[in-house]
mmCIF file of C-alpha atoms and ligand atoms in Angstrom:
data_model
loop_
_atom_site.group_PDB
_atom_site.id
_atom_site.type_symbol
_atom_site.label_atom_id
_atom_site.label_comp_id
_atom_site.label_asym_id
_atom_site.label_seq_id
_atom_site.Cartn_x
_atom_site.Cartn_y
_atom_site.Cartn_z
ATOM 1 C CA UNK W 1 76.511 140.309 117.511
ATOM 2 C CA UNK W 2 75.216 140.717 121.310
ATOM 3 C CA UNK W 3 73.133 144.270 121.165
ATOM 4 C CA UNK W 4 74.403 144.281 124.997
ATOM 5 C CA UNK W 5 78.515 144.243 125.165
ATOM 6 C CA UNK W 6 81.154 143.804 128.468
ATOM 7 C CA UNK W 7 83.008 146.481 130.002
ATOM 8 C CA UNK W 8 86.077 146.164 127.773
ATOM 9 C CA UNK W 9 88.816 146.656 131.020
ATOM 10 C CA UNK W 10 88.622 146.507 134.712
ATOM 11 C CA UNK W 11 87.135 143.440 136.628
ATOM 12 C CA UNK W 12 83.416 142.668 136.278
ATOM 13 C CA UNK W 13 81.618 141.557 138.883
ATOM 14 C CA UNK W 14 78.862 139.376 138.195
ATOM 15 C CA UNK W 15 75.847 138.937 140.576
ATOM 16 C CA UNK W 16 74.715 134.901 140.654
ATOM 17 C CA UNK W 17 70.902 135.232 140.541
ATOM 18 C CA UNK W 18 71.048 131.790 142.097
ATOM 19 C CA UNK W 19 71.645 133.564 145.988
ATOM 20 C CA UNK W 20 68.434 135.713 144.991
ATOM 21 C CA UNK W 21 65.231 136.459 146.748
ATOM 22 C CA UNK W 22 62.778 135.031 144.725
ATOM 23 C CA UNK W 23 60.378 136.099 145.772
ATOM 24 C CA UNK W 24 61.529 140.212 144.685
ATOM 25 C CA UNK W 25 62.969 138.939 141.545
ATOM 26 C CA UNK W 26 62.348 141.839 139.759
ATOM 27 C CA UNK W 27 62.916 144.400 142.816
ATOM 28 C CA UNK W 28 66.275 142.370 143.569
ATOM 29 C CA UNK W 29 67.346 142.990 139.553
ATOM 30 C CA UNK W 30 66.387 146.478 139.803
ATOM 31 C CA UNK W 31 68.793 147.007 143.050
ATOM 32 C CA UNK W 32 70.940 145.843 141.502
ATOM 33 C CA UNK W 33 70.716 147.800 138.498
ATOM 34 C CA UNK W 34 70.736 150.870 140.626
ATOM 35 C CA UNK W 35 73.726 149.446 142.555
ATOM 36 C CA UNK W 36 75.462 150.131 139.212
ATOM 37 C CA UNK W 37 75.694 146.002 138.176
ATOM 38 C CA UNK W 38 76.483 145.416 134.400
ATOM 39 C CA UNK W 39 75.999 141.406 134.272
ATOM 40 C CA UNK W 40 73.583 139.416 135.471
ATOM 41 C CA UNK W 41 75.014 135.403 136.069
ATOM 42 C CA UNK W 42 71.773 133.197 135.875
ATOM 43 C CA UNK W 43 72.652 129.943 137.626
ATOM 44 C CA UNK W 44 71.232 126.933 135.311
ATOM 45 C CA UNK W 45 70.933 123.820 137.493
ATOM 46 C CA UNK W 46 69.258 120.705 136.089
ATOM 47 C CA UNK W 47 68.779 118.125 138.973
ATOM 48 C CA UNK W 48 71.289 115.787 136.731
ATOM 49 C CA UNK W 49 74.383 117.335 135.920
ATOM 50 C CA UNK W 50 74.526 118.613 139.266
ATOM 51 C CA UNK W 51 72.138 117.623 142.204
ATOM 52 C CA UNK W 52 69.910 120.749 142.520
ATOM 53 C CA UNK W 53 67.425 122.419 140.512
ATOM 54 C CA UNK W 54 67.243 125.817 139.902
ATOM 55 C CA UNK W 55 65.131 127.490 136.852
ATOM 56 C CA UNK W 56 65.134 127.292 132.975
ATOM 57 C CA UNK W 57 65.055 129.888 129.961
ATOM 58 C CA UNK W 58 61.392 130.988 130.957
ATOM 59 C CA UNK W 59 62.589 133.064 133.885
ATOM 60 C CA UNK W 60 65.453 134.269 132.235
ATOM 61 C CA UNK W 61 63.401 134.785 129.142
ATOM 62 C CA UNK W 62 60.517 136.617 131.820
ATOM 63 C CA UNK W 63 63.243 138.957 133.359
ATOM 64 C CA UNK W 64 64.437 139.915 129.651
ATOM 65 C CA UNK W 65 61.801 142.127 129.429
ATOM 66 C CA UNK W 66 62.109 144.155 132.723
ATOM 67 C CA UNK W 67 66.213 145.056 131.927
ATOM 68 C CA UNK W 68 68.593 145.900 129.829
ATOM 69 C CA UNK W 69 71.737 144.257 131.739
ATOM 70 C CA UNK W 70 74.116 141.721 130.318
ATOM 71 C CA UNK W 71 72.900 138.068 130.870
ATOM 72 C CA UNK W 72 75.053 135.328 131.386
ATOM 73 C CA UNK W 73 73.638 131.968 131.031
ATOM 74 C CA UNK W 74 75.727 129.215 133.237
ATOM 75 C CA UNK W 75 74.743 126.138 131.930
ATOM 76 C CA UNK W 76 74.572 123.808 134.932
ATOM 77 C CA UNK W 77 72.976 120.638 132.663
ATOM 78 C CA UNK W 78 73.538 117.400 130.912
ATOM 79 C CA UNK W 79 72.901 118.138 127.277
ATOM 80 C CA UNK W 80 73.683 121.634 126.540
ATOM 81 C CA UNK W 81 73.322 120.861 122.642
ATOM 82 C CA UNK W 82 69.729 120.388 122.842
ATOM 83 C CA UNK W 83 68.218 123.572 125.102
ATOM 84 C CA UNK W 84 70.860 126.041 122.926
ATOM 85 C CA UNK W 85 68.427 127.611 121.509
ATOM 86 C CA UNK W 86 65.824 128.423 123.958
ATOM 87 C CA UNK W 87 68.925 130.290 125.970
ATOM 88 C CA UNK W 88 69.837 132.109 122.753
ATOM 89 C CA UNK W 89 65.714 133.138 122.097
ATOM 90 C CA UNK W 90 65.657 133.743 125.857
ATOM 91 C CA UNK W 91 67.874 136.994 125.329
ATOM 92 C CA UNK W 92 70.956 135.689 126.380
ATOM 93 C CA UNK W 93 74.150 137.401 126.066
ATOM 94 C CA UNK W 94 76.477 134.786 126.791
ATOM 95 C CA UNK W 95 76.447 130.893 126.987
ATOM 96 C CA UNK W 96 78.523 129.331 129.273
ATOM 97 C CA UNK W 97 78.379 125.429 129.330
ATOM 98 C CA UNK W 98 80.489 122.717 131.016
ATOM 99 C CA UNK W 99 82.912 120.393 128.856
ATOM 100 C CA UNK W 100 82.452 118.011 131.553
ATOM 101 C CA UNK W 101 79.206 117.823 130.091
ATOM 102 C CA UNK W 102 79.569 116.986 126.208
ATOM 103 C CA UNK W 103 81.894 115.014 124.566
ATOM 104 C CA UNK W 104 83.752 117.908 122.010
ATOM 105 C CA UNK W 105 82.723 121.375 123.089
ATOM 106 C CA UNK W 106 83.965 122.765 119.783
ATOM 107 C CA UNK W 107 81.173 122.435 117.761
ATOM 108 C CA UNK W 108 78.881 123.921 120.499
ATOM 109 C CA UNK W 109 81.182 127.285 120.337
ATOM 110 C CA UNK W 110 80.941 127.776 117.348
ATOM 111 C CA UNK W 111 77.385 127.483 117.510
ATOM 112 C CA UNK W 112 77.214 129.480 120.243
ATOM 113 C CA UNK W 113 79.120 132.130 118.702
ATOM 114 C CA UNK W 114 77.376 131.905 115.046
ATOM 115 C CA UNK W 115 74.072 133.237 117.283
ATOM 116 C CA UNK W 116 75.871 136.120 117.934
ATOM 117 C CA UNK W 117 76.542 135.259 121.920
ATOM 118 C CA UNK W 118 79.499 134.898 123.944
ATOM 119 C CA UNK W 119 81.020 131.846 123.748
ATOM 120 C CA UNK W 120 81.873 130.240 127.371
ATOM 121 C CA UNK W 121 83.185 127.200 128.409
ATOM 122 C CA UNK W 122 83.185 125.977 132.244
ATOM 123 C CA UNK W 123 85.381 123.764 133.842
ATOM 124 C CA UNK W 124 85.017 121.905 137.195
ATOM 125 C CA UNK W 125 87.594 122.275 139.751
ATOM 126 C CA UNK W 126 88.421 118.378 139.536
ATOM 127 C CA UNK W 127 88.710 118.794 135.465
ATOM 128 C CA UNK W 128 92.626 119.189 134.331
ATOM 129 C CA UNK W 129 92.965 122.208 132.024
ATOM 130 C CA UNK W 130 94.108 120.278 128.434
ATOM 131 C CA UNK W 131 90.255 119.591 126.973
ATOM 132 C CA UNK W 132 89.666 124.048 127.272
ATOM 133 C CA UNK W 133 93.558 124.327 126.040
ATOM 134 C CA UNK W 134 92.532 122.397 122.904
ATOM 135 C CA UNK W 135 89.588 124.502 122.352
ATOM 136 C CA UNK W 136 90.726 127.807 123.685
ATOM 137 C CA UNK W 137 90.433 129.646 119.674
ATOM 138 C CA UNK W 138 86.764 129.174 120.192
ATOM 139 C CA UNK W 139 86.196 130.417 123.455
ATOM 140 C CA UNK W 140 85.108 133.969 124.599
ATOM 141 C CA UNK W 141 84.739 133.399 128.061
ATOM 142 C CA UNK W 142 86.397 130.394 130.171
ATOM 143 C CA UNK W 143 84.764 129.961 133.494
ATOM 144 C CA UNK W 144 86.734 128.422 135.896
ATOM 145 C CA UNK W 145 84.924 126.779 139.402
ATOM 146 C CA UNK W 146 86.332 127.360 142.584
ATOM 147 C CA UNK W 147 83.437 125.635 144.765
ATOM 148 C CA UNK W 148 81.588 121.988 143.099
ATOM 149 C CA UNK W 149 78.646 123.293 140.823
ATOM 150 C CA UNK W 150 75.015 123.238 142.201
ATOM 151 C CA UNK W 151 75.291 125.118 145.147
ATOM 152 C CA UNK W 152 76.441 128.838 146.417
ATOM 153 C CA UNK W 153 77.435 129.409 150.017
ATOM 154 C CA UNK W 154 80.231 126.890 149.560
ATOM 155 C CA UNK W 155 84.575 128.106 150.530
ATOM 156 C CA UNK W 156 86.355 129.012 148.028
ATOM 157 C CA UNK W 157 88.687 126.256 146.664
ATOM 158 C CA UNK W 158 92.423 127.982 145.968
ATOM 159 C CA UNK W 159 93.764 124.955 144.286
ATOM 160 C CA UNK W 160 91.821 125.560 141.304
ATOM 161 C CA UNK W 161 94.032 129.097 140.683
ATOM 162 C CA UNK W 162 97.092 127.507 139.329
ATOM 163 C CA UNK W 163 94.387 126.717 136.542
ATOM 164 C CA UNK W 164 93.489 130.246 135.932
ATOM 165 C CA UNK W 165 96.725 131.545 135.178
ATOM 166 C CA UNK W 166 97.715 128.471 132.732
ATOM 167 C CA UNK W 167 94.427 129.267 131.008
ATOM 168 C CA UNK W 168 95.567 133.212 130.722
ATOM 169 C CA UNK W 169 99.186 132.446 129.932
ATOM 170 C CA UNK W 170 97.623 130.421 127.209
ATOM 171 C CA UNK W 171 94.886 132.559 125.418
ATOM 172 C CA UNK W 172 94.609 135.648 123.570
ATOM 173 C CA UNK W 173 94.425 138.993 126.138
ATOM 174 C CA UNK W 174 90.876 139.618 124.901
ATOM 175 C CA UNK W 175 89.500 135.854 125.988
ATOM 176 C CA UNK W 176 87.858 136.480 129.454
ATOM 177 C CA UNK W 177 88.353 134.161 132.289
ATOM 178 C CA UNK W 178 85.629 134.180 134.975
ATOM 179 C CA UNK W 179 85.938 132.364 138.399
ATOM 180 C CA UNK W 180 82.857 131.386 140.657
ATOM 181 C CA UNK W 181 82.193 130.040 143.960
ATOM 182 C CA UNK W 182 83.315 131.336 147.149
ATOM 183 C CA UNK W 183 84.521 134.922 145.925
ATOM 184 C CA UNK W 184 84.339 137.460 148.285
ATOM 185 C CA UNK W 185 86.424 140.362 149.907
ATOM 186 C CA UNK W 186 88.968 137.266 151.411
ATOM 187 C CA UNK W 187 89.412 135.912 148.283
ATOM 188 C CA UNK W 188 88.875 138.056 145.187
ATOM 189 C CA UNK W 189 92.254 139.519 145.353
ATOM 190 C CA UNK W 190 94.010 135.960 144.611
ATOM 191 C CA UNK W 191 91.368 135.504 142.142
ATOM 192 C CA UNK W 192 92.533 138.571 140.796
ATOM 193 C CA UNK W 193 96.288 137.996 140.484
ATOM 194 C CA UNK W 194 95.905 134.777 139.198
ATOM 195 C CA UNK W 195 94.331 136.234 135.977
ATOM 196 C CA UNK W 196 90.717 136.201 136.630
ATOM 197 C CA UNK W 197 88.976 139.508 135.415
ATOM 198 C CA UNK W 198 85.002 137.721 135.498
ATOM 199 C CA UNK W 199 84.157 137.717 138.935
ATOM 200 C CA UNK W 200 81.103 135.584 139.754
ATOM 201 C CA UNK W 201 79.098 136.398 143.005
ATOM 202 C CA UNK W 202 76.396 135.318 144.979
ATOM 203 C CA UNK W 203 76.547 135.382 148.776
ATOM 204 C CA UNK W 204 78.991 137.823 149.227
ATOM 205 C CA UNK W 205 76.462 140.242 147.426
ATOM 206 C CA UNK W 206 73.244 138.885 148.534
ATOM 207 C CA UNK W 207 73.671 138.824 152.069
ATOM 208 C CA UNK W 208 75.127 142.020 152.048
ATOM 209 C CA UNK W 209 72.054 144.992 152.640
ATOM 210 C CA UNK W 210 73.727 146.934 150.650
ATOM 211 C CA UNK W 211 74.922 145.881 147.217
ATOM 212 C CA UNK W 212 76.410 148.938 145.292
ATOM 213 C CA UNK W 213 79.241 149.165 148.711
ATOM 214 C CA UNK W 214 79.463 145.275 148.173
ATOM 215 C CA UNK W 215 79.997 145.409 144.178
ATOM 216 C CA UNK W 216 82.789 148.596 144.506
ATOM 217 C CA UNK W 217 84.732 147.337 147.589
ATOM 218 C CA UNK W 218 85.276 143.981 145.748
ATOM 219 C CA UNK W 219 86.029 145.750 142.361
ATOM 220 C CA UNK W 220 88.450 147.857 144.239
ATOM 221 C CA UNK W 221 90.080 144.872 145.572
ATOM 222 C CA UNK W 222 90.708 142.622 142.105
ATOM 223 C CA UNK W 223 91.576 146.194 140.754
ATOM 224 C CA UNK W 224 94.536 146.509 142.591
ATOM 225 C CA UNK W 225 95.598 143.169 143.016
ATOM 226 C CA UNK W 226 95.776 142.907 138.645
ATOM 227 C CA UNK W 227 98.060 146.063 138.965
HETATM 228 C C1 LIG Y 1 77.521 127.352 141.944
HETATM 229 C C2 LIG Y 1 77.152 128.501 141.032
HETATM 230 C C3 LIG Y 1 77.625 129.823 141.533
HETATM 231 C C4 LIG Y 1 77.144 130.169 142.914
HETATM 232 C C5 LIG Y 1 77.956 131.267 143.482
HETATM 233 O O1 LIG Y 1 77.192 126.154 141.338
HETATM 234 O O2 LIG Y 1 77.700 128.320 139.750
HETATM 235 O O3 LIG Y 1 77.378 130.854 140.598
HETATM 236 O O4 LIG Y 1 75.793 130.505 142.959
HETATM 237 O O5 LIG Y 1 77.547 131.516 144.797
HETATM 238 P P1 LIG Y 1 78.618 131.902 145.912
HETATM 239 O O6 LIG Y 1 79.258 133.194 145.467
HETATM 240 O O7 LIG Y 1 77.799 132.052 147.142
HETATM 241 O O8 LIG Y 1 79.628 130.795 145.993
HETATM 242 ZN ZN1 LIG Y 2 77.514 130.080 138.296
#
């Protein structure tokens, strides 16, 4: 089991280390440490699956050392199957891959989950919802896109919420769904309502100076919109 567990109620919001400045990447995880953050969202872009490239289980593996914060791996590659295992020795605490980008996902969760890490499954906002309905018994976490991977900075795509609350409606209370791209004081709240209690974010964190007010006014906001 992961040495490092969730808050077990109330939203989570998730810093993408993707809108980081790298070149503070261990005074920006620090801030945020301080700013009371409990997950860390590492952005895993491979150039293929989607057309940028970020960084690999070395940095994540590298940063490991320096904190004791939740890590969430989103797998942003072609392949997943084959670099498992250097995200698990990295330190991980959760896998999240994309079923856009392997043919059955199932086996892959239960690998996932036989490590000991959190089992999560992405889905692009183009994908319909019936491949992660089939597998939803061996999910922890579904992530659910609101922007097209490989980028932050991108608007916030509402059409894909209609998909979050099937996906709640549909698995057990303690599966997690997680949204990311675009969330931000506008839109967190309809993130929120629709059943999301994961909420990834980058720029409305990073280009905010300060991150703790940035954190608690948007965890305020999906609080009282899941009431
Ligand atoms: C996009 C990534 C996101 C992204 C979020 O491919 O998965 O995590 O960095 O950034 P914002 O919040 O700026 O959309
Ligand atoms: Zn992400």
């Amino acid at each position: 089991m992961p040495q490092r567990l969730l808050p077990a109620t109330g939203p989570i919001i998730a810093p993408s280390m993707l809108k980081c400045d790298y070149a503070h990447l261990g005074e920006q995880i620090a801030q945020l440490d301080r700013a009371g953050a409990k997950v860390l969202h590492w952005d895993v872009m491979d150039g293929h699956f989607v057309p940028n490239l970020s960084y690999g289980a070395m940095v994540i593996a590298g940063t490991r050392k320096q904190t004791d914060l939740f890590f969430e791996a989103h797998l942003m590659i072609s392949d997943p199957e084959k670099y498992l295992d250097d995200y698990i020795k990295a330190g991980c605490d959760a896998i999240t891959f994309h079923i856009e980008a392997v043919p059955d996902p199932r086996s892959l969760l239960k690998r996932i989950r036989a490590a000991g890490v959190l089992a999560g499954l992405a889905i692009n906002p183009q994908t319909p919802v019936d491949g992660v309905m089939r597998v939803l018994d061996d999910v922890d976490n579904v992530l659910v896109m609101s922007v097209e991977p490989g980028f932050g900075g991108q608007s916030f795509m509402p059409e894909v919420l209609p998909k979050v609350t099937q996906i709640r409606q549909a698995a057990n209370p303690q599966t997690l769904i997680s949204i990311d791209g675009g969330i931000s004081p506008e839109t967190i709240s309809a993130a929120s309502k629709a059943g999301a209690r994961f909420f990834v974010c980058g720029s409305s964190i990073f280009d905010q100076s300060d991150f703790a007010h940035a954190m608690d006014s948007m965890a305020t906001l999906a609080n009282a919109a899941s009431a």
